[in-house]
Coordinates of C-alpha atoms and ligand atoms in Angstrom, one line a residue:
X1 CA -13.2 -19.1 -0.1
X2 CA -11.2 -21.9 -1.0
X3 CA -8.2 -20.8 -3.6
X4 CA -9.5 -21.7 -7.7
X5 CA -6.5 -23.9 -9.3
X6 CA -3.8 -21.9 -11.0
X7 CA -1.5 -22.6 -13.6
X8 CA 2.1 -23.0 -12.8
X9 CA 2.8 -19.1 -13.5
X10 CA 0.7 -19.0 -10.5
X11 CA -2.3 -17.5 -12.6
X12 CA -5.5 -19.2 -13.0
X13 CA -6.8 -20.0 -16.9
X14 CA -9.8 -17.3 -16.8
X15 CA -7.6 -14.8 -15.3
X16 CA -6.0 -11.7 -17.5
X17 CA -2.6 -11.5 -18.5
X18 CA -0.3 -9.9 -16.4
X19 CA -2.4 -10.5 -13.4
X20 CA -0.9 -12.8 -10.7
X21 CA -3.2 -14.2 -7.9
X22 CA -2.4 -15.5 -5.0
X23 CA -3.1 -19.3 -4.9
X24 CA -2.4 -20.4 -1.0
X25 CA -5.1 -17.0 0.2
X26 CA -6.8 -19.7 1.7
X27 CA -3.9 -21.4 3.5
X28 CA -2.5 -17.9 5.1
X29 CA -2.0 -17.6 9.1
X30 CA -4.6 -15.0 10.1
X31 CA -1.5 -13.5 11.5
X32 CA -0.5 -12.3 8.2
X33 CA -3.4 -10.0 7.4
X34 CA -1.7 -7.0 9.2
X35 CA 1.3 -7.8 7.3
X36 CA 1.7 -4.9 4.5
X37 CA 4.2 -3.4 2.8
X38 CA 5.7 -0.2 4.4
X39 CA 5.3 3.2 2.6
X40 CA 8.8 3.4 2.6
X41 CA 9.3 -0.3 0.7
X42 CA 6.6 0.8 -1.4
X43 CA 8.7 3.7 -2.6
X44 CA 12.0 2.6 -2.6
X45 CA 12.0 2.0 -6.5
X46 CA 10.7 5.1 -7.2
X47 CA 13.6 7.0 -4.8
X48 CA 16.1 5.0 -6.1
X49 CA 16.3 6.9 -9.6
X50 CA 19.1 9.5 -9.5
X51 CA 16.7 12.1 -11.5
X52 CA 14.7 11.6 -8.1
X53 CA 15.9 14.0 -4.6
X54 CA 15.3 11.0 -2.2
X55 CA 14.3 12.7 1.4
X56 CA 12.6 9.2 2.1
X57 CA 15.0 6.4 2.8
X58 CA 16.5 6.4 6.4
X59 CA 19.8 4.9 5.0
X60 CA 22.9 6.0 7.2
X61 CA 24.8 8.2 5.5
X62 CA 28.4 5.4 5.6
X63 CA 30.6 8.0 3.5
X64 CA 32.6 8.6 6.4
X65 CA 33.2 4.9 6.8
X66 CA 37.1 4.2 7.5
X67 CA 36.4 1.3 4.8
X68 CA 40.0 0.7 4.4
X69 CA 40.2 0.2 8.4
X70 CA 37.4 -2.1 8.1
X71 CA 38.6 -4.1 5.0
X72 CA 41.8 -4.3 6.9
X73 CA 40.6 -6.0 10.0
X74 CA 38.0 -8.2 7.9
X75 CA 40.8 -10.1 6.2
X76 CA 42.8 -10.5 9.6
X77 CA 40.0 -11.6 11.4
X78 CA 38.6 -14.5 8.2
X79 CA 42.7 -15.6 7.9
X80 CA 43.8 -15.5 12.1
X81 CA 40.3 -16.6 13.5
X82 CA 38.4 -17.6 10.4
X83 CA 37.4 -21.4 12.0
X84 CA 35.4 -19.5 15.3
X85 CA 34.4 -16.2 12.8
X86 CA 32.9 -18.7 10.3
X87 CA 31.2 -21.2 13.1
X88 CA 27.6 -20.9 14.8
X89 CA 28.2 -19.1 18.0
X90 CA 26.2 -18.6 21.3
X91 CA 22.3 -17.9 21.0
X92 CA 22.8 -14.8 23.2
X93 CA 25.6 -13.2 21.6
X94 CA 29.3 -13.0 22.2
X95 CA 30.8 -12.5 25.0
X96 CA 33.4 -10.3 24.3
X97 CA 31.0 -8.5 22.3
X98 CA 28.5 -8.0 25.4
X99 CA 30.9 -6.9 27.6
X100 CA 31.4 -4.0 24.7
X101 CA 28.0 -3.2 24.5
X102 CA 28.1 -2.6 28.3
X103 CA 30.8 0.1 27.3
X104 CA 28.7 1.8 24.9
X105 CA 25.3 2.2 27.0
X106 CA 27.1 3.1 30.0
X107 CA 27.6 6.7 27.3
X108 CA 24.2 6.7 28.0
X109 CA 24.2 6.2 31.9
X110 CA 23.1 2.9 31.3
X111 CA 24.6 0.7 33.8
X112 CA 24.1 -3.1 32.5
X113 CA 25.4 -7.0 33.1
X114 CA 26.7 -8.5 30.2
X115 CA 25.1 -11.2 31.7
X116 CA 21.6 -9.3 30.4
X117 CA 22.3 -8.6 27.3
X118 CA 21.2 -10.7 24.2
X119 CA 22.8 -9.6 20.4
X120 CA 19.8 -9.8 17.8
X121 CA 20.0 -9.2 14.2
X122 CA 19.5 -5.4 14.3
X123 CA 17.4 -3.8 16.7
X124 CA 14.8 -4.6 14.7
X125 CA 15.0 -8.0 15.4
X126 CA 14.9 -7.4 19.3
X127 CA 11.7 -5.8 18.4
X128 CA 10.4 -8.8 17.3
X129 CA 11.8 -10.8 20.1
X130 CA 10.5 -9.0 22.5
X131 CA 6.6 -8.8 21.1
X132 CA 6.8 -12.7 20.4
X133 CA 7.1 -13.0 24.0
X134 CA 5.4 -10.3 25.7
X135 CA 2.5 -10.0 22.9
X136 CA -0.7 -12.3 22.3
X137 CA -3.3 -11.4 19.4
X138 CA -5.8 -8.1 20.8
X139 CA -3.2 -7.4 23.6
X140 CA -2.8 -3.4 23.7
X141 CA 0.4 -1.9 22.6
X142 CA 1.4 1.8 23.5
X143 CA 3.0 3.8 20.9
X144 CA 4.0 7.5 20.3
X145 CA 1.9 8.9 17.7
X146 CA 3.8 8.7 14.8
X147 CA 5.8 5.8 15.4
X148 CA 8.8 4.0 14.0
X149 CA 7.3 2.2 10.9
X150 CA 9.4 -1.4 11.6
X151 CA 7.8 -1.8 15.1
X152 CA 4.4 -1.0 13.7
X153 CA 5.2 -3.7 11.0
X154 CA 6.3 -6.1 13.9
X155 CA 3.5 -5.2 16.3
X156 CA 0.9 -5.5 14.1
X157 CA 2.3 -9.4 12.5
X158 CA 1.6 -10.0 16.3
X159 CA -2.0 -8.8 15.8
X160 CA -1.2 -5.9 18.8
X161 CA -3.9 -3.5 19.4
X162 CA -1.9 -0.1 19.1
X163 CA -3.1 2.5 21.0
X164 CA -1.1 5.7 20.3
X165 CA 0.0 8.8 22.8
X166 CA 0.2 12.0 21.6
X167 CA 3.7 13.8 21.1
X168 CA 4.7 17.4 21.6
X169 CA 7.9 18.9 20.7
X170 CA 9.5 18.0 24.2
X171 CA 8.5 14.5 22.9
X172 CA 6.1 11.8 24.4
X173 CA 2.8 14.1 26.4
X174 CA 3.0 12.5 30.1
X175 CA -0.8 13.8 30.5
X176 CA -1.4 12.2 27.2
X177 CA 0.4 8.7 28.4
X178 CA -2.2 8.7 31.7
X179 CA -5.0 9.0 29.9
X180 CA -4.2 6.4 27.3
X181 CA -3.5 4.2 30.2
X182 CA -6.9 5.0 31.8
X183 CA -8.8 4.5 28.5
X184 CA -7.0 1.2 28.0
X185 CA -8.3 0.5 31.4
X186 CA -11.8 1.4 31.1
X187 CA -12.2 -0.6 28.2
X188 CA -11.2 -3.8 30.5
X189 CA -7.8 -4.2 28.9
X190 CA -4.3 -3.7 29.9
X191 CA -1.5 -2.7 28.2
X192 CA 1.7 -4.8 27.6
X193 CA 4.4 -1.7 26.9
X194 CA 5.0 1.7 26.1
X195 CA 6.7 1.7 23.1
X196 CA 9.0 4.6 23.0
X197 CA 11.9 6.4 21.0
X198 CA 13.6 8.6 23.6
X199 CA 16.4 10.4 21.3
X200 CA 15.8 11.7 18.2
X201 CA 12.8 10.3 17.3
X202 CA 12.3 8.4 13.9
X203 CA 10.0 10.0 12.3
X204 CA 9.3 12.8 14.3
X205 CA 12.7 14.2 15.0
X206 CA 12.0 15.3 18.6
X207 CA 13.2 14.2 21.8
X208 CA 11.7 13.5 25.2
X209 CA 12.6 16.3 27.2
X210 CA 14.8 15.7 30.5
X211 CA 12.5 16.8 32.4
X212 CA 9.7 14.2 31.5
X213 CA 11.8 11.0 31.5
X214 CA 11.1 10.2 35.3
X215 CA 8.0 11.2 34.5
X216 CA 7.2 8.5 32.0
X217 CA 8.8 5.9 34.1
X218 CA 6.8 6.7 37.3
X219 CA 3.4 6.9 35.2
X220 CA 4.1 3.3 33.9
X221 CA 5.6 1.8 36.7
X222 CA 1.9 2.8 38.7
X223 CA 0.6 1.1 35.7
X224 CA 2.4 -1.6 36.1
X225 CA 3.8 -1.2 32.3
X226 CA 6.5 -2.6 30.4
X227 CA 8.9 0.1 29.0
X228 CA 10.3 -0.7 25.8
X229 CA 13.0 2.1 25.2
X230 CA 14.2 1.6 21.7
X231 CA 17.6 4.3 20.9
X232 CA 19.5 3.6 17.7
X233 CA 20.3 7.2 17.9
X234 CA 21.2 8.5 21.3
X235 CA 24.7 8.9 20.3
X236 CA 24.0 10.9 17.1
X237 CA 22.6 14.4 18.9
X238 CA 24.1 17.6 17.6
X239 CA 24.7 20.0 20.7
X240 CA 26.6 18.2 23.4
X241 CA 26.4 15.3 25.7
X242 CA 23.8 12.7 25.5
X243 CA 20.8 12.9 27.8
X244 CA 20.7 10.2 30.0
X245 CA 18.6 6.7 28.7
X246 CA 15.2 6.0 30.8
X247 CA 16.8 2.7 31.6
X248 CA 19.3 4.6 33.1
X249 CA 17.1 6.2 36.0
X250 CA 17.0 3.1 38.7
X251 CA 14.7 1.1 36.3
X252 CA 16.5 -2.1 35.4
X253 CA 13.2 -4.2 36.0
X254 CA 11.2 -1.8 34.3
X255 CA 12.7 -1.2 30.7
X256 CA 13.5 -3.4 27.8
X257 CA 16.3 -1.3 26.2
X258 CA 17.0 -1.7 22.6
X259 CA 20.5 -0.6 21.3
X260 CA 21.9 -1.2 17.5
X261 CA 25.1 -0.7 15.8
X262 CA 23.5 0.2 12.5
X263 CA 23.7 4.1 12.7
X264 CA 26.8 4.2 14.7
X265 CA 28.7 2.0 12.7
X266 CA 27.3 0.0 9.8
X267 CA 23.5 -1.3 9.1
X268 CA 24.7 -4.2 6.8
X269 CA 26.4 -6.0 9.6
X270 CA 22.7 -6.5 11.3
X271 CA 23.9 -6.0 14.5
X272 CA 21.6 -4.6 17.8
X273 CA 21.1 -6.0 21.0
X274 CA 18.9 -5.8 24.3
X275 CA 19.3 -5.6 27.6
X276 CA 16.2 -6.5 29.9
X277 CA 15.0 -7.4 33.1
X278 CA 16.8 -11.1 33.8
X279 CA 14.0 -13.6 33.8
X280 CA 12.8 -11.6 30.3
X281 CA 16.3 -12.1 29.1
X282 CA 15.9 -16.1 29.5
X283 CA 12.7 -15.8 27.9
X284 CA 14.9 -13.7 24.9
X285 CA 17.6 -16.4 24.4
X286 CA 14.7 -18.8 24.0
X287 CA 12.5 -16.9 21.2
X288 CA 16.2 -15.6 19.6
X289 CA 17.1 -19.5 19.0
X290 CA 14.2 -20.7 18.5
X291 CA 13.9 -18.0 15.4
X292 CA 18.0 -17.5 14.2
X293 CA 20.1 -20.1 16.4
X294 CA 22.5 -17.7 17.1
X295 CA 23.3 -14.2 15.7
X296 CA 25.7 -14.2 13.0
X297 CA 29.5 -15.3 15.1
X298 CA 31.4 -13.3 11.9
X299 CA 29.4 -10.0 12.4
X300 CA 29.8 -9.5 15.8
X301 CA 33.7 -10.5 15.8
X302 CA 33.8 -7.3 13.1
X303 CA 32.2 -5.5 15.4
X304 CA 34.5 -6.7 18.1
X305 CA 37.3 -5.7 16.8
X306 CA 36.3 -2.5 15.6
X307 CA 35.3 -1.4 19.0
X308 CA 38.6 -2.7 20.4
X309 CA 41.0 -1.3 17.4
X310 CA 39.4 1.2 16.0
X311 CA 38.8 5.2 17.3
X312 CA 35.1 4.1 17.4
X313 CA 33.9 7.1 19.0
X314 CA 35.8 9.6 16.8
X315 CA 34.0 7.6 14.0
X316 CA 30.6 8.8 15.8
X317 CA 31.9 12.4 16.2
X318 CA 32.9 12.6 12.3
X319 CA 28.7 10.7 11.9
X320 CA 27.6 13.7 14.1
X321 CA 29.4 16.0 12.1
X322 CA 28.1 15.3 8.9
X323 CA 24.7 15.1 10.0
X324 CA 24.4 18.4 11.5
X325 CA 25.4 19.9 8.3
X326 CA 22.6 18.1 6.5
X327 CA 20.1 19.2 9.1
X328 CA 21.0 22.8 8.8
X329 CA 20.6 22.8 5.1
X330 CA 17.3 21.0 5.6
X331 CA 16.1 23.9 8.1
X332 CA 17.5 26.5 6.3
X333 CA 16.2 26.0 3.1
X334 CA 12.4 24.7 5.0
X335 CA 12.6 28.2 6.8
X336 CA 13.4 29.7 3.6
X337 CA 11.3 28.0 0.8
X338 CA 7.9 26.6 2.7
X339 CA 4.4 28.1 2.4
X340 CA 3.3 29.8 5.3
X341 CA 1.0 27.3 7.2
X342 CA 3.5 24.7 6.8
X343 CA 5.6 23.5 9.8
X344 CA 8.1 21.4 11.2
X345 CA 10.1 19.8 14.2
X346 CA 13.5 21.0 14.8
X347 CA 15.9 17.8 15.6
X348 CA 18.8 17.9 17.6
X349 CA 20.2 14.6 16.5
X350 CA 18.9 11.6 14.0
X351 CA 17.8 11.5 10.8
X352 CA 14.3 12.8 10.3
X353 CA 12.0 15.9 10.4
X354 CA 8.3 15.7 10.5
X355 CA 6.6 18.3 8.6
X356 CA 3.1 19.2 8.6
X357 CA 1.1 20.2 5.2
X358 CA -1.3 23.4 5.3
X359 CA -4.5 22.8 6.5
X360 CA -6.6 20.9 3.9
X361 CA -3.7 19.6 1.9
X362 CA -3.1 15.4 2.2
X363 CA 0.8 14.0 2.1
X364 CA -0.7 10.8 0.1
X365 CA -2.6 13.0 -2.5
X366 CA 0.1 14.9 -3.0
X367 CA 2.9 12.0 -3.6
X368 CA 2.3 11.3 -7.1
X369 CA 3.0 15.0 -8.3
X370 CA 6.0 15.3 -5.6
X371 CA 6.9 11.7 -7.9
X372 CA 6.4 13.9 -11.1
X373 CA 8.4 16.5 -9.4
X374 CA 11.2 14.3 -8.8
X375 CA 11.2 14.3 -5.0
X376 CA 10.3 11.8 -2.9
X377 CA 9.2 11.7 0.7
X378 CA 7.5 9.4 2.8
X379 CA 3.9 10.4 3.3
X380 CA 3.0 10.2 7.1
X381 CA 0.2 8.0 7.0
X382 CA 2.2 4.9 7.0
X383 CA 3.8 6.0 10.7
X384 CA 0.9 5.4 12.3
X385 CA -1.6 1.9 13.4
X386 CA -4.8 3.8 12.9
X387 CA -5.2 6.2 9.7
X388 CA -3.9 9.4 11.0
X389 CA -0.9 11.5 10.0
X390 CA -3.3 12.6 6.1
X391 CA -1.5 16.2 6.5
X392 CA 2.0 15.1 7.5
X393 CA 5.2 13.3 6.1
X394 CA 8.6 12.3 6.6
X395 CA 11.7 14.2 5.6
X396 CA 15.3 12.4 5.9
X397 CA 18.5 14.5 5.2
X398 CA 20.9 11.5 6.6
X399 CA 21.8 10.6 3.2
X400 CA 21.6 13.3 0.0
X401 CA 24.6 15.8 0.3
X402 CA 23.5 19.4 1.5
X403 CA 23.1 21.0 -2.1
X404 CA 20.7 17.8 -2.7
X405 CA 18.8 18.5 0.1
X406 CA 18.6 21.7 -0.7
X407 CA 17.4 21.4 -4.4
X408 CA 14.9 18.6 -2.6
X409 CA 13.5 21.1 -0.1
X410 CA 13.0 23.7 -2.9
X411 CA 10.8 21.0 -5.5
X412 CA 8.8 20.0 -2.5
X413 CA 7.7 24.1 -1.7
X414 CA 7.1 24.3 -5.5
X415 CA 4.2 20.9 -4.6
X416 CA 2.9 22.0 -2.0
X417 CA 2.4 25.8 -3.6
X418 CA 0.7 23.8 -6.6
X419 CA -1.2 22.0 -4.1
X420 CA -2.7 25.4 -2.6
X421 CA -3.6 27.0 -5.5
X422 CA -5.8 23.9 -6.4
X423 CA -7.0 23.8 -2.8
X424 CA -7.8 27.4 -3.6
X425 CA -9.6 26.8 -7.4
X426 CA -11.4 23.9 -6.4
X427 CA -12.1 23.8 -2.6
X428 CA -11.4 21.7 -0.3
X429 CA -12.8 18.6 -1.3
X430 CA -11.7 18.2 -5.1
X431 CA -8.0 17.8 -6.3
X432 CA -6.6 17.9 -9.6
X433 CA -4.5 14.8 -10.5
X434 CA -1.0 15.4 -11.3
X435 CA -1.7 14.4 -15.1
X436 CA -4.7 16.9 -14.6
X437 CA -7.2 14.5 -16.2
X438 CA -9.2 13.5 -13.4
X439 CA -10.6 14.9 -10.6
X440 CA -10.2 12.8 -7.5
X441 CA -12.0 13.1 -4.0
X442 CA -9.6 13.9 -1.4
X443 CA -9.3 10.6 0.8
X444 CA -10.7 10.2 4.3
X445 CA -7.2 10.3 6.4
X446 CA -8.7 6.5 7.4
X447 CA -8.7 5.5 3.8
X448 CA -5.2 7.3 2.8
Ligands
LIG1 C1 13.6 3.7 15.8 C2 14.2 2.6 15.1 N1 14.2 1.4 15.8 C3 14.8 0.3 15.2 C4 15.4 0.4 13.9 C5 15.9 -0.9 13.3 O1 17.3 -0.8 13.2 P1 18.3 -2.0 13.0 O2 17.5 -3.2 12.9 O3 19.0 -1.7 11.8 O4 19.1 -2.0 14.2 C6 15.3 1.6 13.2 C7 15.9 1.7 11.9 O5 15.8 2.7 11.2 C8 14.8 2.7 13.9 O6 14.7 3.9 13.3

């Protein structure tokens, strides 16, 4: 339907005050009908107010920051190397800087070139890269079930088709990953990757077992399918050494690994990278210049420096440190203040827990009371391509201080009690609203 003319404010002169339409509907790649905003953008005004416990935001917690180190080494870098800091750089990242990065998955048993290795702006970034290139409109895409709201974002501005495998708490189901292969299959398709987050998974706080990492990789390699490991958090697990990357296990021409500086060091600085399979890697520096020119020369010199100056890795111990203490208070008081019926993972590392609602309650019904509660969460819906995730939602406890968390975890058991006592009242079918006016259907989980 072509767009009616608008006034200048964008509005057209029979429409109501206050409402804004969009003129150029009609003009709109079809590309950008999966493009939404994410639960969590949606809430982020909402979270922001410090009346409001925010367990929703995935910020990195960058109290421990040396910022005095880093201030330090900012103003020597702009006034001794300011000209090459301040200059357009190489599409596929600095040199210096890749070497680095070599350093830091080789933690992970990841042995990689320099030479393979492209910087992007954030890991996120690389998720794009890599889609643009491997990705045309109806190709399949495997994904965990939840998954990483960003690549969902990314995959589905590339029209994917995700198709998700089923987690358990030892992560990613092997069975599960064959017979989403085989249905693929049967249906005449093939998939492009397996999208997967090894350590730590965001949002579900699990991690793929030891055990089942070979596993993965032989299943897709007899597939004949892309791995696309993404692990901004492998360095942030609680009890001891990390467990080694799938890219790590002989299978440089069978992963795309993703790395990122933004929860070892510092998100603002946009800084992630890839390392892939060569001829992908051309095909990388191509769609990377094509969309930036170059990642940002300044950032990565910061980075640079702080790898090469700094006690980098104490840094990540002190990160560890702090999070482990927020994850214990979140268990704790979870253990201590939930419902029975309710339940959760149990993360060893990261950010997040994934907690599922009693039977017949729905994360998205429930929001705006948690909102009139003043706690927010992030309701689990929005974590996956297809509708599902009605009884579960996302906890973070990288970023409020333990006592916060704490005061957080108790609000939300105060909900969800309220909650099952209306479930209780009024059956499963009928919810009071929060402002107990109205009676509203509980949604469909395809229509939450
Ligand atoms: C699993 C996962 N991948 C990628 C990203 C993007 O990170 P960045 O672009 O900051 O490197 C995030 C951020 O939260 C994440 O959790």
């Amino acid at each position: 339907m072509p767009a009616r003319s608008r006034t200048p404010s964008g509005r057209g002169p029979g429409s109501s005050p206050g409402v804004t339409l969009d003129a150029f509907t009609d003009r709109y790649a079809a590309r950008t009908h999966g493009m939404t905003a994410s639960e969590i953008r949606a809430l982020f005004a909402v979270a922001s107010r410090p009346e409001v416990v925010s367990l929703a935001g995935g910020m990195p917690n960058l109290s421990a920051l040396p910022l005095d180190v880093v201030g330090k080494l900012v103003g020597q870098l702009v006034e001794g190397r300011g000209t090459t800091a301040l200059q357009y750089g190489s599409g596929q990242g600095d040199p210096v800087l890749r070497e680095l990065i070599c350093e830091v998955m080789a933690l992970e048993g990841v042995e990689g070139s320099p030479d393979d290795v492209v910087v992007t702006v954030g890991s996120q970034q690389a998720l794009d890269l890599v889609t643009r290139i491997f990705v045309d409109p109806g190709d399949v895409v495997l994904a965990e079930a939840p998954s990483y709201v960003g690549a969902l974002g990314t995959f589905a501005a590339y029209q994917a088709d995700v198709v998700h495998v089923p987690m358990d708490a030892d992560g990613l189901v092997p069975e599960a990953l064959r017979e989403a292969i085989a249905a693929v299959a049967a249906s005449g398709r093939r998939a492009k990757f397996l999208y997967t987050i090894p350590n730590f998974h965001n949002p579900a706080g699990v991690s793929l077992a030891e055990s089942r990492r070979d596993e993965v990789l032989a299943i897709c390699r007899e597939a004949g399918l892309l791995v696309l490991e993404d692990n901004p958090y492998g360095l942030l697990g609680f009890d001891g050494p990390p467990t080694r990357a799938i890219r790590a296990r002989g299978a440089e021409d069978d992963v795309i690994y993703l790395g990122s500086f933004s929860k070892t060091f510092a998100p603002g600085l946009r800084t992630g990278w890839v390392l892939a399979p060569h001829a992908v890697r051309e095909k990388l520096v191509l769609a990377a210049e094509a969309a930036v020119l170059c990642p940002p020369a300044f950032n990565q010199m910061v980075i640079t420096e702080y790898l090469q100056h700094h006690d980098w890795q104490g840094q990540v111990a002190s990160f560890r440190d702090l999070y482990r203490e927020r994850r214990d208070a979140m268990l704790d008081a979870l253990t201590q203040l939930m419902p029975p019926g309710t339940t959760w993972t149990h993360p060893t590392g990261g950010f997040y827990v994934w907690l599922t609602l009693p039977e017949g309650l729905d994360s998205k019904v429930m929001q705006p009371r948690a909102l009139t509660e003043r706690i927010a969460y992030v309701p689990g819906v929005g974590f996956y391509a297809d509708g599902q995730g009605g009884r579960e939602l996302r906890l973070s406890y990288c970023f409020p201080d333990p006592d916060r968390i704490r005061e957080g975890v108790r609000r939300l058991a105060g909900v969800v009690e309220q909650e099952l006592d209306l479930l209780e009242t009024f059956g499963p079918t009928a919810r009071l609203h929060p402002e107990g006016r109205t009676l509203t259907e509980t949604p469909a989980p395809d229509m939450a």
